[in-house]
PDB file of C-alpha atoms in Angstrom:
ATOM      1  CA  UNK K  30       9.454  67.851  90.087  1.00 81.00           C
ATOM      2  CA  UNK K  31      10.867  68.291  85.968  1.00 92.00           C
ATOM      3  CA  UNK K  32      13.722  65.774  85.824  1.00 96.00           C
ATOM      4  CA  UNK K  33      16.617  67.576  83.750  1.00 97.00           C
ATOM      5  CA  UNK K  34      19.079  64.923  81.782  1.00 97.00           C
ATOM      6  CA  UNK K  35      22.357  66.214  81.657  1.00 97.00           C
ATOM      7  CA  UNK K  36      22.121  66.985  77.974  1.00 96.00           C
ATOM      8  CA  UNK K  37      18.845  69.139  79.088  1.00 97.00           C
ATOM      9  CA  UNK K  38      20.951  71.024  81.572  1.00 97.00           C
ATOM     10  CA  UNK K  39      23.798  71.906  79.392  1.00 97.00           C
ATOM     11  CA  UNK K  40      21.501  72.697  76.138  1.00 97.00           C
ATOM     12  CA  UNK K  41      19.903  75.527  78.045  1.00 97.00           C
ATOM     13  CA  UNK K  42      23.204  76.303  80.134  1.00 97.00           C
ATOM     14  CA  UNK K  43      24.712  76.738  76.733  1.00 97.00           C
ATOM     15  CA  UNK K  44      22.266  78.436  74.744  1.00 97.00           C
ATOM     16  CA  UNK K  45      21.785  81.083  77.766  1.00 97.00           C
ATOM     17  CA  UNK K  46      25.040  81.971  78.460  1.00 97.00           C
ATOM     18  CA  UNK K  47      25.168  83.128  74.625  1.00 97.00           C
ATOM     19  CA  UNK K  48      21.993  84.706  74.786  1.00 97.00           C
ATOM     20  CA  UNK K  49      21.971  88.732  75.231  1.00 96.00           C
ATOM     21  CA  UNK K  50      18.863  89.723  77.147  1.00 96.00           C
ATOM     22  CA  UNK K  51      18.710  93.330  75.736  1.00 96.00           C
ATOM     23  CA  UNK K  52      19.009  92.062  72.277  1.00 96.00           C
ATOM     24  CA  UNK K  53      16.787  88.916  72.396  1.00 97.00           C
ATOM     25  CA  UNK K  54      14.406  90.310  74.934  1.00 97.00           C
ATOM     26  CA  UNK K  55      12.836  93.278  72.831  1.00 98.00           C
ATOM     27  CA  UNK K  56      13.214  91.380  69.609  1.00 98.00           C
ATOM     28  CA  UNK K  57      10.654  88.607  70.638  1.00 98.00           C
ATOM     29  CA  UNK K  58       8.525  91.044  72.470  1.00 98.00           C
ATOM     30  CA  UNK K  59       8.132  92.898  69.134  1.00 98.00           C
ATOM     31  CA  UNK K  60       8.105  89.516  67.129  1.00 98.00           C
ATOM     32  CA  UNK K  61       4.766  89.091  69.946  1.00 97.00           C
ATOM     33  CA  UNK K  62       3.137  92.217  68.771  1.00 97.00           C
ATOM     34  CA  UNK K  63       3.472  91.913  65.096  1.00 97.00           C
ATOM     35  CA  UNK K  64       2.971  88.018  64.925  1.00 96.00           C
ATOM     36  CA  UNK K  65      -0.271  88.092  67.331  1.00 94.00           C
ATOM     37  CA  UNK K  66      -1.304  91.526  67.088  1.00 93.00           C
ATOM     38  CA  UNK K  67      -4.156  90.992  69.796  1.00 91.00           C
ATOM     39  CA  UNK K  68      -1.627  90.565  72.602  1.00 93.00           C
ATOM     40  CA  UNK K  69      -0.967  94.798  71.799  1.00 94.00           C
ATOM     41  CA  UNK K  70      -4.259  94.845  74.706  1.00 90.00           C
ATOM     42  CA  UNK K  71      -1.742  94.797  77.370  1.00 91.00           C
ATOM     43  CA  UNK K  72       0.185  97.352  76.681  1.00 94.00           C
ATOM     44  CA  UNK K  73      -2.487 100.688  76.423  1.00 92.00           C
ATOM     45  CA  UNK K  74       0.311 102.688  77.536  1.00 95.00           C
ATOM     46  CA  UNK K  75       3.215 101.833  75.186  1.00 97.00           C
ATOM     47  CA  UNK K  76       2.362 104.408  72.581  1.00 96.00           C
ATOM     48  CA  UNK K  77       2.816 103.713  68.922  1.00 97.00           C
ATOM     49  CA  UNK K  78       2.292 100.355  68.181  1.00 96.00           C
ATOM     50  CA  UNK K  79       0.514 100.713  64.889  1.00 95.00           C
ATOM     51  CA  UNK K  80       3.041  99.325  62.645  1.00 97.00           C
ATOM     52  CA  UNK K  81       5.802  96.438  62.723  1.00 97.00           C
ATOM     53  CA  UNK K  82       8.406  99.427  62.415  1.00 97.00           C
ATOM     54  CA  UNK K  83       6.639 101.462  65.069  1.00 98.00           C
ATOM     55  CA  UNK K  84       6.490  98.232  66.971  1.00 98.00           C
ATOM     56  CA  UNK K  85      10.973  97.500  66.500  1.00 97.00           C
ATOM     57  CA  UNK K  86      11.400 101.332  67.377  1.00 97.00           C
ATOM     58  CA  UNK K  87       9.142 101.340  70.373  1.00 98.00           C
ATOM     59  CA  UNK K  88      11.309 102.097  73.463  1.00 97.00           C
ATOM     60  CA  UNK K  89       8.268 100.609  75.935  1.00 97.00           C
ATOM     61  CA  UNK K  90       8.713  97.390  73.671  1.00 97.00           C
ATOM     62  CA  UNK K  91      12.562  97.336  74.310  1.00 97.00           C
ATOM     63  CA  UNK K  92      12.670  98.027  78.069  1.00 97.00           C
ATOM     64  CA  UNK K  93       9.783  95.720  78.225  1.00 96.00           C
ATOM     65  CA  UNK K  94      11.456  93.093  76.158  1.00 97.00           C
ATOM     66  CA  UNK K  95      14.465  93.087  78.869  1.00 97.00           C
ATOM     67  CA  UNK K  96      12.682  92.686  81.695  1.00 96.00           C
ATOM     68  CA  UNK K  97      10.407  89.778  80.157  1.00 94.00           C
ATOM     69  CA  UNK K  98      13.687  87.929  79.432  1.00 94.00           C
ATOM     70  CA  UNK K  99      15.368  88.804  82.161  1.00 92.00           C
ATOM     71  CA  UNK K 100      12.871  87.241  84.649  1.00 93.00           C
ATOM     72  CA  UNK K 101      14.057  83.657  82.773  1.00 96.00           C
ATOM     73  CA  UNK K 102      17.497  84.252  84.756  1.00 95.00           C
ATOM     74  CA  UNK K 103      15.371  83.064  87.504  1.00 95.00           C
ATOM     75  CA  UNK K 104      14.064  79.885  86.235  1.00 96.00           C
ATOM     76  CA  UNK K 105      18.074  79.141  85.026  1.00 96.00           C
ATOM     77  CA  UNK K 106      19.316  79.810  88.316  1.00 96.00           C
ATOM     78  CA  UNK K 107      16.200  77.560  89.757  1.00 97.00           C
ATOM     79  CA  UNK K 108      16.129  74.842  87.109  1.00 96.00           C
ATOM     80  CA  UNK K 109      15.280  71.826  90.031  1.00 96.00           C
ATOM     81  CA  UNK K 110      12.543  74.252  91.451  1.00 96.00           C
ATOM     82  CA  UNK K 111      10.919  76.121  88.906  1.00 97.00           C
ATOM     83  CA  UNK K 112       7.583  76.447  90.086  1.00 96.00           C
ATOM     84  CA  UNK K 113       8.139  77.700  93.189  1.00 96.00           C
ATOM     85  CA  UNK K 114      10.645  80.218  91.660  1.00 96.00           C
ATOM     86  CA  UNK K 115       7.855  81.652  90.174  1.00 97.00           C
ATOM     87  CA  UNK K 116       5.109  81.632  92.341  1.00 96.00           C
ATOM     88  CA  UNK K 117       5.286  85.436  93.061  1.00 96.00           C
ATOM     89  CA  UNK K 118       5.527  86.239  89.566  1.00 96.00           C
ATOM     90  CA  UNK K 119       2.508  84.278  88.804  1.00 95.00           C
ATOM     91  CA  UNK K 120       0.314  86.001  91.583  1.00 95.00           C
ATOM     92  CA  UNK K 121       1.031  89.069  90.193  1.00 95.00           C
ATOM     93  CA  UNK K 122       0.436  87.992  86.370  1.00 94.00           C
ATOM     94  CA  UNK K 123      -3.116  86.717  87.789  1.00 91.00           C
ATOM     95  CA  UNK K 124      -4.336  89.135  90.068  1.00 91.00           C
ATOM     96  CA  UNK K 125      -2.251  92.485  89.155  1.00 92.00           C
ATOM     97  CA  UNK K 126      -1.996  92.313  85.197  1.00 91.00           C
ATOM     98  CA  UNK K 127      -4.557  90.100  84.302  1.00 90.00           C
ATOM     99  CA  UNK K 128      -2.672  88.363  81.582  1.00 92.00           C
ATOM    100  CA  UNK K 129      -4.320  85.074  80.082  1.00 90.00           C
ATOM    101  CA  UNK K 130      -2.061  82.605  80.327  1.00 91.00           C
ATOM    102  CA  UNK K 131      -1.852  81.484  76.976  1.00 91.00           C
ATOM    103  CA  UNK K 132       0.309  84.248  76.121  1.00 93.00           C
ATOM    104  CA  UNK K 133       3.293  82.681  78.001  1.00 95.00           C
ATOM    105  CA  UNK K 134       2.759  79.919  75.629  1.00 95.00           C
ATOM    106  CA  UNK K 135       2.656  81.965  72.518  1.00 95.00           C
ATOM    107  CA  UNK K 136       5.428  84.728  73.789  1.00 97.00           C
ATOM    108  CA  UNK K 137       7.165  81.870  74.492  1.00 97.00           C
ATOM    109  CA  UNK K 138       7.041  80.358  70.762  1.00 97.00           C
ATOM    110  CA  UNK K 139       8.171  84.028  69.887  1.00 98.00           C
ATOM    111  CA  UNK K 140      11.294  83.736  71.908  1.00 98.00           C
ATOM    112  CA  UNK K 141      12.388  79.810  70.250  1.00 98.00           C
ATOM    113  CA  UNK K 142      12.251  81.355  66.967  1.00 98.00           C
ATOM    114  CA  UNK K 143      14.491  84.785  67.751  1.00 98.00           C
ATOM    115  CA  UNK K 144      16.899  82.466  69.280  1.00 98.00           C
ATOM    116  CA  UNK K 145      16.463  79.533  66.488  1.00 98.00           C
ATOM    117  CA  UNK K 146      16.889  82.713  64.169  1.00 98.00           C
ATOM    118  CA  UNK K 147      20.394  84.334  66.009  1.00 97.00           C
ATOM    119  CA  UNK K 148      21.871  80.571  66.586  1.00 97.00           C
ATOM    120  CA  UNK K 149      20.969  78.831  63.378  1.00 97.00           C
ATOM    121  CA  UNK K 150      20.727  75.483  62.490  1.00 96.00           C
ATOM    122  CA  UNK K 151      24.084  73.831  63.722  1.00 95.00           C
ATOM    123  CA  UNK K 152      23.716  75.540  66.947  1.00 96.00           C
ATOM    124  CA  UNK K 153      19.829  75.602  67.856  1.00 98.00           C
ATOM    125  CA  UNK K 154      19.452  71.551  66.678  1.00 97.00           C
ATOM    126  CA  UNK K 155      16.498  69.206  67.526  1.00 97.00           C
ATOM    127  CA  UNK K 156      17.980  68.205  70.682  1.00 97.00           C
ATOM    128  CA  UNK K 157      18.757  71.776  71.756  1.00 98.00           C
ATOM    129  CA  UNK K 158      15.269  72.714  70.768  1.00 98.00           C
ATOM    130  CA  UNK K 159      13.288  70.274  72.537  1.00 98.00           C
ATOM    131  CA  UNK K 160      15.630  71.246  75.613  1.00 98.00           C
ATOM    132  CA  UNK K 161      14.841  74.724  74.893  1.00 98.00           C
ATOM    133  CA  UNK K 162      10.617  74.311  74.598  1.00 98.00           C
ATOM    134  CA  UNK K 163      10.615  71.840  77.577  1.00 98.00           C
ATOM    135  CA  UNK K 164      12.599  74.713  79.538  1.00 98.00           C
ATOM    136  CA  UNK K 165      10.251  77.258  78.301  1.00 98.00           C
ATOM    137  CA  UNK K 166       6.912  74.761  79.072  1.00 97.00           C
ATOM    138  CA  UNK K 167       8.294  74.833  82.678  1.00 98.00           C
ATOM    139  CA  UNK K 168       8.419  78.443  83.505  1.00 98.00           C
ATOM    140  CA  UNK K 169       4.993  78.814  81.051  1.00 97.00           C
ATOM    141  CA  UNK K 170       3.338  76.155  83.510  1.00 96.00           C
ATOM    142  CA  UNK K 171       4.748  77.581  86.579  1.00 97.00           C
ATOM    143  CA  UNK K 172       3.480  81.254  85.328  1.00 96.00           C
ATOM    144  CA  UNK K 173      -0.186  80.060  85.289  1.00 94.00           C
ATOM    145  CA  UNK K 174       0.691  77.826  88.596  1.00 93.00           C
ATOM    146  CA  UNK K 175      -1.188  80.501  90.887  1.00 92.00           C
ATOM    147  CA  UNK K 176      -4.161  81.438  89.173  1.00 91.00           C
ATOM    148  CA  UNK K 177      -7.620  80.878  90.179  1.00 89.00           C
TER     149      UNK K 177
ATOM    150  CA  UNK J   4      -6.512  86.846  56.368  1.00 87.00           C
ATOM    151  CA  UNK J   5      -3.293  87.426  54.095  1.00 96.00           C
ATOM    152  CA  UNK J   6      -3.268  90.198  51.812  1.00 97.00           C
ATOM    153  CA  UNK J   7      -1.490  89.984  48.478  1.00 97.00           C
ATOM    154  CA  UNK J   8       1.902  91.831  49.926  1.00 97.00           C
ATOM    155  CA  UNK J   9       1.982  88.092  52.135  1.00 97.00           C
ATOM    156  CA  UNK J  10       0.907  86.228  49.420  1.00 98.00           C
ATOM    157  CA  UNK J  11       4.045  87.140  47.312  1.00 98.00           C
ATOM    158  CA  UNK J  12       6.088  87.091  50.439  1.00 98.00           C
ATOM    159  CA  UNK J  13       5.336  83.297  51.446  1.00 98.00           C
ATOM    160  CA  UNK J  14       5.462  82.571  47.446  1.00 98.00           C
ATOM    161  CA  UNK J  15       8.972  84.223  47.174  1.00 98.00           C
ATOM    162  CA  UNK J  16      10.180  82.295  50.277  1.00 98.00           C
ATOM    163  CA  UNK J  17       9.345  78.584  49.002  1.00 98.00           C
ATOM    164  CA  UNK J  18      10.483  79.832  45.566  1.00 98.00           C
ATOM    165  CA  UNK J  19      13.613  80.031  46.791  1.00 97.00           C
ATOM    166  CA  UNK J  20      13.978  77.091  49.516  1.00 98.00           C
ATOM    167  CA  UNK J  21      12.189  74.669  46.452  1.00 98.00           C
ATOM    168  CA  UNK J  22      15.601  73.855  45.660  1.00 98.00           C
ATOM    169  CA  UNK J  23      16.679  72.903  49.616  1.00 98.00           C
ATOM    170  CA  UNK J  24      13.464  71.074  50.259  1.00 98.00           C
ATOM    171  CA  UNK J  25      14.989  67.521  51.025  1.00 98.00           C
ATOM    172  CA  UNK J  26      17.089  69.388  53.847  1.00 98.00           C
ATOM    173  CA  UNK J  27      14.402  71.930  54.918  1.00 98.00           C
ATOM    174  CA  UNK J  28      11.848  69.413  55.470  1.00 98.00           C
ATOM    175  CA  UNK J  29      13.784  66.504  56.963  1.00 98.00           C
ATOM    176  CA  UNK J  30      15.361  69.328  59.233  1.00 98.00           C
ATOM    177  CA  UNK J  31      11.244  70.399  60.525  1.00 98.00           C
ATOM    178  CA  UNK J  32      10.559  66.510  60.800  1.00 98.00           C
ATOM    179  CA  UNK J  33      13.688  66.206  63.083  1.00 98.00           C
ATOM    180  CA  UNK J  34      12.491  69.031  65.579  1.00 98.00           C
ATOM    181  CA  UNK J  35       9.191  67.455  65.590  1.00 97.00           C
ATOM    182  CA  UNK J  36      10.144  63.933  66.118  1.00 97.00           C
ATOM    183  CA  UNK J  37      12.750  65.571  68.781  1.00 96.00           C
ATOM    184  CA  UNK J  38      10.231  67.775  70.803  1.00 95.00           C
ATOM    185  CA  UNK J  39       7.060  65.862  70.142  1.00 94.00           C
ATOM    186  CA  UNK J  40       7.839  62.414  70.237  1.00 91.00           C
ATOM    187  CA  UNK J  41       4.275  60.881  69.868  1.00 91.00           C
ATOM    188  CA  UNK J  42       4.318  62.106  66.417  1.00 94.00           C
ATOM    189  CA  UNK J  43       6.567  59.628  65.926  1.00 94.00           C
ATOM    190  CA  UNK J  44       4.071  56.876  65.602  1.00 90.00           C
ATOM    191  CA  UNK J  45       2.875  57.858  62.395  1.00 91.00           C
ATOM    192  CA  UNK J  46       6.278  56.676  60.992  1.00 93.00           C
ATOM    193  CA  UNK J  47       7.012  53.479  62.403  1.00 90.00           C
ATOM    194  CA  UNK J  48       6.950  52.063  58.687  1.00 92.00           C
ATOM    195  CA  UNK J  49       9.808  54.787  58.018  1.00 94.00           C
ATOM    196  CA  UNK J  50      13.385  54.799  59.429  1.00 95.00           C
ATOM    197  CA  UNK J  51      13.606  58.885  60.511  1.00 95.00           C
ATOM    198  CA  UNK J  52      16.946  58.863  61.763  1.00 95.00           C
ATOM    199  CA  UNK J  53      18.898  61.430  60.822  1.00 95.00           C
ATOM    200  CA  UNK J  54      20.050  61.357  57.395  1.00 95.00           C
ATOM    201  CA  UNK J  55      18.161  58.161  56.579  1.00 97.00           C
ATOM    202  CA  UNK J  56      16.912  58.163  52.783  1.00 97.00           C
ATOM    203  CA  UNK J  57      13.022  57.930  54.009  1.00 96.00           C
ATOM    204  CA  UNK J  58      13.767  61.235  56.217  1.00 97.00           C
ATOM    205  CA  UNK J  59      14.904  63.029  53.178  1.00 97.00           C
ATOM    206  CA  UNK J  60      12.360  62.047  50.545  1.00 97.00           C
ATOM    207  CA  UNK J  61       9.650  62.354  53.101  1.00 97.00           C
ATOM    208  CA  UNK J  62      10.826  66.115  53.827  1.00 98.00           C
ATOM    209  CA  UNK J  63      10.800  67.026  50.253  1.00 98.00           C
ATOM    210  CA  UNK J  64       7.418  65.738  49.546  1.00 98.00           C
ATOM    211  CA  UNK J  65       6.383  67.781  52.379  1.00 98.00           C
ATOM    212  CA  UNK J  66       8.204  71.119  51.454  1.00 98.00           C
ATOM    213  CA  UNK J  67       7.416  70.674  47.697  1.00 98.00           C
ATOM    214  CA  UNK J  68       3.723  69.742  48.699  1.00 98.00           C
ATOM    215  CA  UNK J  69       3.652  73.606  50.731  1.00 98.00           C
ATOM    216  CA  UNK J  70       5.663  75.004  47.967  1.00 98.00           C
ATOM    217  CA  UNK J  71       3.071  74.160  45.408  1.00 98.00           C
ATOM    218  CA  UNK J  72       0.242  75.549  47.640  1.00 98.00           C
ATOM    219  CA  UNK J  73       2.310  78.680  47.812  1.00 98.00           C
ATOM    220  CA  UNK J  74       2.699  79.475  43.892  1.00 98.00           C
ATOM    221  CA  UNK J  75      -1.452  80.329  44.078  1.00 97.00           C
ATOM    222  CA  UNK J  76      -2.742  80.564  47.872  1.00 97.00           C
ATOM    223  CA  UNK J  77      -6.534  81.592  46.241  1.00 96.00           C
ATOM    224  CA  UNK J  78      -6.292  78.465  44.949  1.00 97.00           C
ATOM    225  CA  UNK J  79      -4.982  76.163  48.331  1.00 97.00           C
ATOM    226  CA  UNK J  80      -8.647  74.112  48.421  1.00 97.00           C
ATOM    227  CA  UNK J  81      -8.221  73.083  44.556  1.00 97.00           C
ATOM    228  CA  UNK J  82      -4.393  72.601  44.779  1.00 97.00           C
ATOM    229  CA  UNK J  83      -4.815  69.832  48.205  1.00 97.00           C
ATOM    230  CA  UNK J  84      -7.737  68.057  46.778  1.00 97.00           C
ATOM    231  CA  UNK J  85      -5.970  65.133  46.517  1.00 97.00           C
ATOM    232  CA  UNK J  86      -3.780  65.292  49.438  1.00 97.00           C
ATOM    233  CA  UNK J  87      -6.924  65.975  51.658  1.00 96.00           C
ATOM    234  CA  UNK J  88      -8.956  62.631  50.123  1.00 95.00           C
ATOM    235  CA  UNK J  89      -5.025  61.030  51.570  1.00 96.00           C
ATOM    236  CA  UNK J  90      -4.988  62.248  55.085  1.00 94.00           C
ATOM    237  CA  UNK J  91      -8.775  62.100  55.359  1.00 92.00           C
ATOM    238  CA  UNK J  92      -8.945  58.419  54.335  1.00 92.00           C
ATOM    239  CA  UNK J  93      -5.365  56.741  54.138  1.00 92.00           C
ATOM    240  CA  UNK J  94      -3.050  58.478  56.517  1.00 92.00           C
ATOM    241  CA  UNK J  95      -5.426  60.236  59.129  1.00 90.00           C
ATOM    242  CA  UNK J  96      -3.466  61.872  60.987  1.00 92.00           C
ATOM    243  CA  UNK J  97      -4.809  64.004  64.315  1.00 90.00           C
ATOM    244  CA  UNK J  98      -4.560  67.440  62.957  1.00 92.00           C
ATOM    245  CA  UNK J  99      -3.592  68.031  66.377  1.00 92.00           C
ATOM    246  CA  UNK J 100       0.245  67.105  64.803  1.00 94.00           C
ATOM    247  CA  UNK J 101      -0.086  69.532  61.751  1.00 96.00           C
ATOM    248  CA  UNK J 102       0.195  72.331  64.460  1.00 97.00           C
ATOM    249  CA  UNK J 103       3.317  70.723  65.950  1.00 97.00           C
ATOM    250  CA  UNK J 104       4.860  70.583  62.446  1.00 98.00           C
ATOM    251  CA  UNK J 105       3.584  73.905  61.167  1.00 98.00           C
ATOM    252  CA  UNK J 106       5.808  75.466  64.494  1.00 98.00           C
ATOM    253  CA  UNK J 107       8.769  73.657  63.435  1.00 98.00           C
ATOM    254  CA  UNK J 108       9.025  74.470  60.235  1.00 98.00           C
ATOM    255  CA  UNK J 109       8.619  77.959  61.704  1.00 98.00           C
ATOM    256  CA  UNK J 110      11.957  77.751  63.667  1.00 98.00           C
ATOM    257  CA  UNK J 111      13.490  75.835  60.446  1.00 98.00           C
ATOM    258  CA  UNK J 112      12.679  78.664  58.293  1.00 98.00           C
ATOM    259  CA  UNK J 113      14.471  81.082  61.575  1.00 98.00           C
ATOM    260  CA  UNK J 114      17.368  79.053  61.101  1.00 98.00           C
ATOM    261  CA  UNK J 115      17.943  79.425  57.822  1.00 97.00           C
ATOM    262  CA  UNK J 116      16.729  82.739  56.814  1.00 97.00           C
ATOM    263  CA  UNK J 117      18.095  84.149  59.945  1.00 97.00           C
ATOM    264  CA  UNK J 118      17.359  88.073  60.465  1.00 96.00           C
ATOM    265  CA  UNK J 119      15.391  87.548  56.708  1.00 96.00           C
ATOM    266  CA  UNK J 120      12.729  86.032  59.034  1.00 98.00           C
ATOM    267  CA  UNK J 121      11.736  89.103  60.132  1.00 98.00           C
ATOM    268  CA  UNK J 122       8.463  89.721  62.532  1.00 98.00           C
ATOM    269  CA  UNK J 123       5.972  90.228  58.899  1.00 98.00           C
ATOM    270  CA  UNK J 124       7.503  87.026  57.275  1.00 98.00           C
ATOM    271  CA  UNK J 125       6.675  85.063  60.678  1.00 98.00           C
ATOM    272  CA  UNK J 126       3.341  86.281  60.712  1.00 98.00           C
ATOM    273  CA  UNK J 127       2.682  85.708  57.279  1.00 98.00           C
ATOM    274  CA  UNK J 128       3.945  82.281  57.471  1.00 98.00           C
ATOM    275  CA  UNK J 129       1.956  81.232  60.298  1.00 98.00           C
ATOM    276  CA  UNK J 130      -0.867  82.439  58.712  1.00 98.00           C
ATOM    277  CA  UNK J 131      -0.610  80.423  55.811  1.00 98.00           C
ATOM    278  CA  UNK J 132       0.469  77.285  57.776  1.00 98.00           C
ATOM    279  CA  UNK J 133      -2.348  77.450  59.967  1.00 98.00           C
ATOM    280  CA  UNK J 134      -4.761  78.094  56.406  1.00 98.00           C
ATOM    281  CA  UNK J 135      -3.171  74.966  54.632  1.00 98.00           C
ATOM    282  CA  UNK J 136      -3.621  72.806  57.894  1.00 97.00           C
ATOM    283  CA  UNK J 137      -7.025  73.787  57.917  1.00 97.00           C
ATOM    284  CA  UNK J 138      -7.526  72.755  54.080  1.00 97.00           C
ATOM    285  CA  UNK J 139      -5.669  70.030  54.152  1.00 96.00           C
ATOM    286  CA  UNK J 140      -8.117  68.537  57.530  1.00 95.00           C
ATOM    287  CA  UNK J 141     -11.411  69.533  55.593  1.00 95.00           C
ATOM    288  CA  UNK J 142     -12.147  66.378  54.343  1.00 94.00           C
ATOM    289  CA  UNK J 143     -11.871  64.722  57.787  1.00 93.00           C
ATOM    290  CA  UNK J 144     -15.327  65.037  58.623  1.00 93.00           C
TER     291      UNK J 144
END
């Protein structure tokens, strides 16, 4: 089980509660597809994707950018069971959408620096950062938990 | 691959955070030492708390160090030569870390440039991270 210290818990308690799904959400999802353009192989169906302003005007990318973020209101609500949280999610990622796994890791960069980006430095500090990427290593692990 | 539109994009950014390189780089070494706490052992010499003297001088080497790369990317092989003949034989470091460090300097550079840090600039600057990494491990072996 991830031991939280209390400075852990109220970094992320903090930084989510000021965190706007529908703004964050679609901006790292497009930050994904510009930054590591080969992750655009998951999404046939989102249309134009051909440019970085194609890409931030993309409807697809927005709605998708909510729901990505929104599924981390489960791992807040489930911070002392995490992996289990997940384990549904992870299934599906596996055997429905055939996602490697490395791109949790990589959208997950994506999202530290759109929040290290709205929040700035006084706000988003080391110690809320490491809180922040430990958070985020949890729900990448437990996304990649069911796959075999 | 960077074209020349990311060249002068990464050039213009260090141009401009030359002046701030004490506080951008001991601000990256911070996250680092904060999130990845084994790369602390390569400063046991140093005291890296924050706002120590070593922190700050050690940052601005850094920064100026990628700065100077910046001003002629072409030229990133001839520009390192010494610094790779350092880390090769002096420092080696696992170039494992310069990953670690290249991402925080990635959310340092969010932080400061904000909304500037838009998704090309991010992409650019990884790119060119991950390129001087690579130059800067080539003597290694």
């Amino acid at each position: 089980m991830v031991e939280w210290t209390d400075a852990e818990r109220t970094a992320i308690s903090t930084l989510w509660s000021n965190i706007d799904v529908g703004e964050i959400g679609p901006q790292a999802l497009s930050r994904l597809l510009v930054v590591f353009p080969w992750t655009q192989r998951y999404f046939p169906g989102f249309g134009d994707l051909s440019t970085p302003a194609a890409i931030a005007a993309n409807p697809k990318v927005a709605q998708h950018g909510k729901t990505v973020m929104g599924g981390l209101e489960i791992a807040v609500k489930n911070m002392d069971n995490i992996k289990n949280a997940y384990a549904k999610l992870s299934v599906m990622h596996s055997e429905k959408l055939h996602v490697d796994p490395d791109n949790f890791r990589v959208l997950a960069e994506c999202i530290t620096v759109v929040v290290a980006a709205k929040f700035g430095p006084s706000v988003f500090t080391a110690g809320f950062q490491e809180a922040w990427q430990k958070f985020l290593a949890v729900v990448v692990s437990a996304l990649g938990r069911q796959y075999h | 691959m960077l074209s020349k539109k990311e060249k002068k994009l990464i050039k213009e950014i260090w141009e401009r955070l030359t002046p701030v390189a004490a506080d951008i780089g001991s601000d990256a070494l911070l996250r680092m030492f904060a999130s990845y706490p084994g790369t602390k052992t390569y400063f046991s010499h140093l005291d890296i708390s924050p706002g120590s003297a070593h922190l700050s001088s050690h940052g601005k080497k850094i920064v100026l160090a990628i700065a100077e790369g910046a001003k002629d990317i072409s030229q990133l092989t001839v520009t390192l030569a010494p610094l790779q003949t350092l880390h090769a034989y002096q420092l080696r470091i696992d170039p494992t870390n310069f990953k670690l460090l290249s991402h925080c300097m990635l959310v340092t550079l969010a932080c400061y440039l904000g909304s500037e840090f838009t998704p090309v600039a991010h992409a650019a600057m990884d790119k060119f991270l991950s390129a001087f990494a690579a130059v800067l491990s080539e003597k290694y072996r």
